[in-house]
Short mmCIF file of C-alpha atoms and ligand atoms in Angstrom, two decimals:
data_model
loop_
_atom_site.label_atom_id
_atom_site.label_comp_id
_atom_site.label_asym_id
_atom_site.label_seq_id
_atom_site.Cartn_x
_atom_site.Cartn_y
_atom_site.Cartn_z
CA MET A 1 122.54 157.10 118.22
CA ILE A 2 119.29 155.26 117.44
CA PRO A 3 116.41 156.95 119.24
CA GLU A 4 114.42 154.76 121.58
CA ARG A 5 110.92 154.02 120.37
CA PRO A 6 107.94 152.64 122.21
CA ILE A 7 107.06 149.07 121.11
CA THR A 8 103.33 148.49 121.38
CA HIS A 9 102.85 145.28 119.39
CA ARG A 10 104.69 141.99 119.12
CA TYR A 11 104.67 139.32 116.41
CA GLU A 12 102.56 136.24 117.11
CA ASP A 13 102.69 132.96 115.22
CA PRO A 14 99.25 132.90 113.57
CA VAL A 15 98.66 129.15 113.99
CA ASP A 16 99.68 129.29 117.65
CA ALA A 17 97.23 132.17 118.16
CA VAL A 18 94.45 130.14 116.51
CA TRP A 19 95.00 127.22 118.90
CA VAL A 20 95.28 129.34 122.05
CA ALA A 21 91.91 130.85 121.10
CA CYS A 22 90.49 127.38 120.36
CA ALA A 23 91.50 126.10 123.82
CA GLU A 24 90.03 129.18 125.50
CA ARG A 25 86.79 128.77 123.60
CA ILE A 26 86.46 125.24 125.01
CA GLY A 27 87.37 126.40 128.53
CA TYR A 28 91.12 125.82 128.89
CA ARG A 29 93.77 128.47 129.63
CA ILE A 30 97.24 128.14 128.04
CA ARG A 31 100.34 128.85 130.15
CA ARG A 32 103.95 128.72 128.94
CA ALA A 33 106.66 127.47 131.33
CA ASP A 34 110.05 125.78 131.30
CA ASP A 35 109.45 123.04 133.86
CA VAL A 36 107.28 120.71 131.70
CA TYR A 37 107.03 119.86 127.99
CA ALA A 38 103.23 119.65 128.11
CA GLY A 39 100.90 119.14 131.06
CA PHE A 40 97.47 119.77 132.56
CA ASP A 41 96.74 120.91 136.11
CA GLY A 42 93.51 118.93 136.49
CA ILE A 43 91.42 122.11 136.58
CA ASP A 44 91.56 124.41 133.56
CA THR A 45 95.19 125.16 132.67
CA ILE A 46 97.29 123.48 129.99
CA THR A 47 101.01 124.24 130.33
CA ILE A 48 103.29 124.04 127.31
CA ALA A 49 107.07 124.54 127.28
CA ALA A 50 108.42 127.80 125.89
CA GLY A 51 109.30 127.73 122.20
CA ALA A 52 113.04 127.09 122.49
CA ALA A 53 112.44 123.89 124.49
CA LEU A 54 110.20 122.33 121.85
CA ASP A 55 111.44 119.86 119.24
CA PRO A 56 112.18 121.74 115.98
CA ASP A 57 109.28 119.95 114.27
CA ASP A 58 106.87 120.79 117.09
CA SER A 59 104.73 123.84 117.75
CA LEU A 60 102.56 125.33 120.46
CA ALA A 61 99.61 124.74 118.13
CA GLN A 62 100.29 121.00 117.81
CA LEU A 63 100.80 120.58 121.54
CA ILE A 64 97.54 122.35 122.38
CA PHE A 65 95.73 120.20 119.81
CA HIS A 66 97.35 117.11 121.34
CA GLU A 67 96.32 118.04 124.89
CA LEU A 68 92.76 118.75 123.73
CA CYS A 69 92.66 115.28 122.20
CA HIS A 70 93.80 113.87 125.55
CA ALA A 71 90.86 115.68 127.15
CA LEU A 72 88.52 114.10 124.59
CA VAL A 73 89.68 110.50 125.07
CA ALA A 74 89.97 110.77 128.89
CA SER A 75 87.27 109.33 131.14
CA ASP A 76 85.09 111.81 133.07
CA ASP A 77 87.21 111.16 136.15
CA ALA A 78 90.58 111.47 134.37
CA ARG A 79 89.52 114.77 132.82
CA LYS A 80 89.61 116.29 136.32
CA ARG A 81 93.03 114.89 137.24
CA PRO A 82 96.51 116.34 136.56
CA ASP A 83 97.85 115.27 133.15
CA TRP A 84 94.49 113.63 132.40
CA GLY A 85 95.38 110.94 134.94
CA LEU A 86 98.41 109.77 132.92
CA GLU A 87 101.87 109.11 134.31
CA ASN A 88 103.50 107.46 131.27
CA VAL A 89 106.11 105.78 133.48
CA ASP A 90 105.36 102.30 132.09
CA ASP A 91 102.95 100.71 129.60
CA ARG A 92 99.82 101.26 131.74
CA ASP A 93 98.92 104.49 129.95
CA LEU A 94 99.72 103.32 126.41
CA VAL A 95 96.09 102.74 125.43
CA SER A 96 95.18 106.32 126.42
CA GLU A 97 98.18 107.79 124.63
CA HIS A 98 97.52 105.75 121.48
CA ALA A 99 93.82 106.65 121.57
CA CYS A 100 94.83 110.31 121.72
CA HIS A 101 97.05 109.86 118.63
CA ARG A 102 94.32 108.08 116.69
CA LEU A 103 91.79 110.79 117.45
CA GLN A 104 94.28 113.56 116.69
CA ALA A 105 95.14 111.98 113.32
CA ALA A 106 91.47 111.43 112.42
CA LEU A 107 90.61 115.06 113.16
CA ALA A 108 93.70 116.38 111.37
CA ASP A 109 93.08 114.19 108.30
CA ARG A 110 89.89 116.07 107.48
CA PHE A 111 92.02 119.15 106.74
CA GLY A 112 95.15 117.55 105.24
CA LEU A 113 97.04 118.25 108.48
CA ARG A 114 98.24 114.81 109.61
CA GLY A 115 101.80 115.70 108.64
CA PHE A 116 101.75 119.27 109.93
CA MET A 117 99.98 118.61 113.26
CA ALA A 118 101.89 115.40 114.00
CA ALA A 119 102.66 114.11 117.50
CA THR A 120 106.37 114.45 118.29
CA THR A 121 108.86 113.37 121.01
CA GLN A 122 109.10 109.63 121.71
CA TRP A 123 105.58 109.12 120.32
CA ARG A 124 106.46 109.94 116.74
CA PRO A 125 107.13 106.32 115.59
CA HIS A 126 103.65 105.31 116.76
CA TRP A 127 102.14 108.31 114.99
CA ASP A 128 103.97 107.51 111.75
CA ALA A 129 102.68 103.91 111.87
CA LEU A 130 98.99 104.88 112.20
CA PRO A 131 96.74 103.41 109.45
CA ALA A 132 94.95 105.44 106.78
CA ASP A 133 91.72 105.35 108.85
CA PRO A 134 92.92 105.65 112.45
CA LEU A 135 89.41 104.97 113.80
CA ASP A 136 88.90 101.73 111.86
CA ASP A 137 88.69 98.75 114.22
CA ASP A 138 91.94 96.87 113.61
CA GLY A 139 91.96 95.16 117.00
CA ASP A 140 93.93 97.88 118.80
CA PRO A 141 92.32 98.44 122.24
CA ALA A 142 92.91 102.17 121.74
CA VAL A 143 90.29 102.32 118.95
CA PRO A 144 87.14 102.27 121.18
CA ARG A 145 88.62 105.10 123.29
CA ALA A 146 89.51 107.08 120.19
CA ARG A 147 85.99 106.58 118.79
CA LEU A 148 84.49 107.80 122.06
CA GLY A 149 86.71 110.87 121.77
CA TRP A 150 85.56 111.38 118.17
CA THR A 151 81.93 111.27 119.26
CA ARG A 152 82.66 113.91 121.90
CA ALA A 153 84.61 116.00 119.39
CA ARG A 154 81.56 116.18 117.12
CA LYS A 155 79.47 117.86 119.83
CA SER A 156 79.31 121.51 120.82
CA PRO A 157 81.45 123.41 121.83
CA TRP A 158 84.23 121.08 120.66
CA ARG A 159 82.93 120.65 117.15
CA GLU A 160 82.83 124.35 116.25
CA ALA A 161 86.07 125.19 118.06
CA LEU A 162 88.09 122.33 116.53
CA ASP A 163 86.65 122.62 113.02
CA GLU A 164 87.33 126.35 112.89
CA ALA A 165 90.85 126.00 114.30
CA LEU A 166 91.69 123.17 111.89
CA ALA A 167 90.21 125.06 108.94
CA ALA A 168 92.17 128.21 109.84
CA THR A 169 95.37 126.15 110.23
CA ALA A 170 94.80 124.54 106.83
CA ALA A 171 94.13 127.94 105.21
CA ILE A 172 97.38 129.34 106.62
CA ALA A 173 99.25 126.20 105.58
CA ALA A 174 97.81 126.43 102.05
CA ALA A 175 99.14 129.98 101.75
CA ILE A 176 102.62 129.12 103.04
CA ALA A 177 103.21 125.61 101.64
CA PRO A 178 103.96 126.84 98.07
CA VAL A 179 106.89 128.94 99.33
CA ALA A 180 108.06 126.56 102.07
CA GLY A 181 111.30 124.67 101.67
CA PRO A 182 111.29 120.86 101.58
CA ASP A 183 112.49 120.62 105.18
CA SER A 184 109.90 123.11 106.46
CA LEU A 185 107.06 121.74 108.56
CA TRP A 186 104.72 123.74 106.33
CA SER A 187 105.59 121.47 103.42
CA ARG A 188 103.89 118.60 105.33
CA TRP A 189 100.44 120.04 104.64
CA THR A 190 98.66 118.08 101.90
CA PRO A 191 95.96 119.63 99.71
CA LEU A 192 92.61 117.88 99.85
CA HIS A 193 89.77 117.13 97.48
CA PRO A 194 86.94 119.66 97.99
CA LEU A 195 84.94 116.97 99.89
CA GLY A 196 87.75 116.55 102.40
CA SER A 197 89.47 113.30 101.33
CA PRO A 198 93.08 113.17 100.17
CA LEU A 199 93.52 113.70 96.44
CA GLY A 200 93.56 110.65 94.16
CA PRO A 201 95.18 109.86 90.80
CA GLU A 202 96.07 113.00 88.84
CA ASP A 203 94.36 111.84 85.64
CA ALA A 204 91.09 110.62 87.24
CA ARG A 205 88.01 112.83 87.56
CA CYS A 206 84.89 112.58 89.71
CA ALA A 207 82.96 112.19 86.44
CA ASP A 208 84.49 108.73 85.94
CA CYS A 209 84.03 107.42 89.49
CA ALA A 210 81.80 104.53 90.62
CA TRP A 211 80.60 106.60 93.58
CA ARG A 212 79.23 109.45 91.49
CA PHE A 213 75.50 109.54 90.78
CA ALA A 214 73.03 112.11 89.55
CA ALA A 215 70.04 113.02 91.72
CA GLY A 216 67.84 115.95 92.59
CA PRO A 217 64.23 117.05 92.18
CA GLY A 218 63.74 118.30 88.63
CA TYR A 219 67.35 119.20 87.95
CA PRO A 220 69.62 116.25 88.75
CA VAL A 221 73.07 117.27 89.95
CA ASP A 222 76.14 115.13 90.41
CA ARG A 223 76.61 113.79 93.92
CA CYS A 224 79.01 111.46 95.72
CA ARG A 225 77.76 108.35 97.55
CA GLN A 226 81.14 107.71 99.15
CA HIS A 227 81.08 111.02 101.05
CA ARG A 228 77.50 110.76 102.24
CA ASP A 229 77.26 111.76 105.89
CA PRO A 230 75.00 109.19 107.64
CA GLY A 231 73.18 112.05 109.38
CA ALA A 232 72.67 114.14 106.24
CA PRO A 233 69.50 113.86 104.11
CA VAL A 234 71.39 113.90 100.79
CA ALA A 235 74.83 113.05 99.50
CA PRO A 236 77.11 116.05 98.85
CA ARG A 237 77.29 117.69 95.43
CA ILE A 238 80.35 117.29 93.27
CA ASP A 239 81.67 118.89 90.13
CA PRO A 240 82.35 116.09 87.63
CA ASP A 241 85.47 117.96 86.46
CA TRP A 242 87.07 117.86 89.90
CA ARG A 243 90.24 115.82 90.18
CA ALA A 244 89.25 112.53 91.85
CA CYS A 245 89.83 111.89 95.53
CA ALA A 246 91.74 108.94 96.97
CA ARG A 247 88.44 107.02 97.26
CA PHE A 248 88.03 106.98 93.47
CA GLU A 249 86.98 103.65 91.97
CA PRO A 250 86.37 102.91 88.31
CA PRO A 251 82.69 102.34 87.46
CA VAL A 252 81.29 98.87 88.22
CA ARG A 253 80.01 97.16 85.05
CA ASP A 254 78.02 93.97 84.26
CA ALA A 255 81.28 92.31 83.27
CA ASP A 256 82.54 92.68 86.87
CA CYS A 257 79.72 90.54 88.33
CA ALA A 258 81.24 87.11 87.75
CA ASP A 259 84.39 88.10 89.61
CA CYS A 260 82.41 89.83 92.35
CA GLY A 261 79.23 88.02 93.42
CA ALA A 262 79.02 90.32 96.46
CA CYS A 263 75.23 90.66 96.25
CA CYS A 264 74.88 86.84 96.10
CA ARG A 265 77.18 86.10 99.03
CA GLN A 266 77.49 87.48 102.50
CA ALA A 267 75.97 90.85 101.68
CA PHE A 268 72.20 90.30 101.99
CA HIS A 269 70.20 87.72 103.93
CA LEU A 270 67.80 86.17 101.42
CA VAL A 271 66.22 86.49 97.97
CA PRO A 272 62.40 86.68 97.84
CA VAL A 273 60.76 84.36 95.32
CA SER A 274 57.45 85.53 93.85
CA ARG A 275 54.39 83.32 93.40
CA ARG A 276 54.97 83.24 89.63
CA SER A 277 58.64 82.34 89.74
CA PRO A 278 59.58 79.25 87.70
CA LEU A 279 61.96 78.37 90.54
CA LEU A 280 58.96 77.26 92.60
CA THR A 281 58.72 74.18 90.37
CA SER A 282 62.20 73.86 88.83
CA HIS A 283 64.05 74.11 92.18
CA ARG A 284 61.34 73.34 94.69
CA ALA A 285 63.80 71.78 97.17
CA TRP A 286 65.67 75.06 97.56
CA ILE A 287 62.68 77.22 98.42
CA VAL A 288 62.14 78.07 102.06
CA ARG A 289 58.78 79.39 103.31
CA ASP A 290 58.68 81.18 106.65
CA ALA A 291 57.71 84.55 108.16
CA HIS A 292 59.73 86.23 105.37
CA GLY A 293 57.64 84.49 102.70
CA ALA A 294 59.06 82.20 99.99
CA HIS A 295 62.76 82.78 99.40
CA LEU A 296 66.09 81.35 98.34
CA PRO A 297 68.10 80.92 101.53
CA ARG A 298 71.77 81.76 102.03
CA PRO A 299 73.39 79.17 104.26
CA ASP A 300 76.88 80.40 105.23
CA GLY A 301 76.08 83.67 103.46
CA PHE A 302 76.12 82.13 99.95
CA CYS A 303 72.91 81.96 97.95
CA VAL A 304 71.99 78.29 97.33
CA ALA A 305 71.94 79.04 93.59
CA LEU A 306 75.48 80.43 93.51
CA SER A 307 78.27 78.25 92.16
CA ARG A 308 81.94 78.99 92.33
CA GLY A 309 82.36 78.22 88.60
CA PRO A 310 85.16 76.30 86.91
CA GLU A 311 88.53 76.55 88.53
CA ASP A 312 90.05 78.63 85.76
CA GLY A 313 86.93 80.73 85.09
CA PRO A 314 85.09 83.47 86.95
CA PRO A 315 84.57 82.46 90.59
CA TYR A 316 80.89 83.35 91.02
CA LEU A 317 78.14 82.06 88.72
CA CYS A 318 74.37 81.99 89.17
CA THR A 319 73.23 78.43 88.29
CA VAL A 320 69.63 79.61 87.63
CA TYR A 321 70.51 82.82 85.82
CA ASP A 322 67.69 82.65 83.25
CA GLU A 323 65.14 81.95 85.98
CA ARG A 324 66.59 84.27 88.61
CA PRO A 325 64.06 86.07 90.86
CA LYS A 326 62.88 89.59 90.07
CA SER A 327 64.94 91.22 92.83
CA CYS A 328 68.09 89.77 91.19
CA ARG A 329 66.99 90.92 87.71
CA ASP A 330 66.23 94.39 88.95
CA PHE A 331 69.41 94.74 90.99
CA PRO A 332 71.22 97.70 89.40
CA VAL A 333 74.90 97.04 88.78
CA GLY A 334 76.84 100.00 90.16
CA GLY A 335 73.84 101.26 92.18
CA ASP A 336 73.61 102.00 95.89
CA HIS A 337 73.03 98.38 96.94
CA CYS A 338 75.68 97.00 94.61
CA LEU A 339 78.31 99.30 96.10
CA LEU A 340 77.09 98.54 99.62
CA ALA A 341 77.42 94.80 98.92
CA ARG A 342 80.90 95.30 97.52
CA GLN A 343 81.86 97.30 100.60
CA ARG A 344 80.63 94.50 102.85
CA VAL A 345 82.86 91.91 101.17
CA GLY A 346 85.81 94.31 101.00
CA LEU A 347 85.78 94.92 97.22
CA SER A 348 84.95 98.64 97.50
CA ALA A 349 86.34 101.18 99.93
CA LYS A 350 84.49 101.72 103.19
CA ALA A 351 83.80 105.31 104.22
CA PRO A 352 86.06 106.34 107.10
CA TRP A 353 84.64 105.53 110.51
CA GLY A 354 82.45 108.22 111.99
CA ARG A 355 81.32 109.82 108.78
S1 SF4 B 1 84.56 109.07 95.76
FE1 SF4 B 1 85.92 110.80 95.35
S2 SF4 B 1 86.38 110.64 93.15
FE2 SF4 B 1 84.54 109.41 93.54
S3 SF4 B 1 82.83 110.83 93.12
FE3 SF4 B 1 83.27 110.88 95.33
S4 SF4 B 1 84.64 112.63 95.56
FE4 SF4 B 1 84.67 112.10 93.37
S1 SF4 B 2 77.45 93.45 93.86
FE1 SF4 B 2 77.26 94.59 91.91
S2 SF4 B 2 79.08 94.02 90.70
FE2 SF4 B 2 78.88 92.54 92.38
S3 SF4 B 2 77.75 90.83 91.47
FE3 SF4 B 2 76.24 92.16 92.48
S4 SF4 B 2 75.55 93.57 90.88
FE4 SF4 B 2 77.44 92.61 90.13
#
């Protein structure tokens, strides 16, 4: 006969434990029950169904994360109502539900967790159809709500609680993914570039990327323009030997200009013309003088000196190239402003919204 023994500890799923603690840190209590799949009492308690009732590709962790995202996209009034004011009996609540998905995906993306922390149940098709940047304005009315939620999520105490829970989830996933089978949810975690974007082509390195530049007082170090946080004083450091991220672009060279023309069209407002410029006499009719001084104007966004070139040649040609103003001569190909111009006309990748 096996002697009875006292049992003092029980096994806990580590990721579930991380998310219960995350919710508590923000001010929500987690209760398990069999009468709902996931719900909120309008006060401080989030109820999630017991494990056996969940879809096989679902988890307590994902459902807590999902409910927290509902809290973030809900209006101040809805945040104090049961189920965040949602009934989901018809299409009236679709914008809120879709905003929750977009925010959840945007937060999860920063840790390679879009696949692992995916919305389930009947919402999964919508989740699977979300774009690469779920906060980019593509006309979906859910985007402004999701962006509002993102702004809230980047403030204390949400920021610290969510970032630490997502980082801990990613660390656990990174440890388990190598031994997980192909049908395991753990295999849905995707490793990220050290700066937080998905990994790019296997044979490309940061050293060869258009977004890399060297800067620093006295001892220049490699940095990445693409990952510059608008609120940060400097762009983040990179190791040129790192495998490139998905935002990798080959360097922009002089030869690209004729096919690009971004800095001459739609990207900047006008080109100043100095007092010594030969254009003042050779193309007097073009010059405009106003509060901005003498300049070449850009009606419809295109510089007056820009031609579209022959039909079978490069599309953008400067018709006064040899006399072009100093600001055009000094414009560094592949520099900050060049890449900004290319972003504005859609030739270079935009940074994800909110960064
Ligand atoms: S955009 Fe990506 S590949 Fe390019 S320098 Fe930055 S981190 Fe490296
Ligand atoms: S934006 Fe850059 S690549 Fe494009 S035309 Fe201007 S300098 Fe050349």
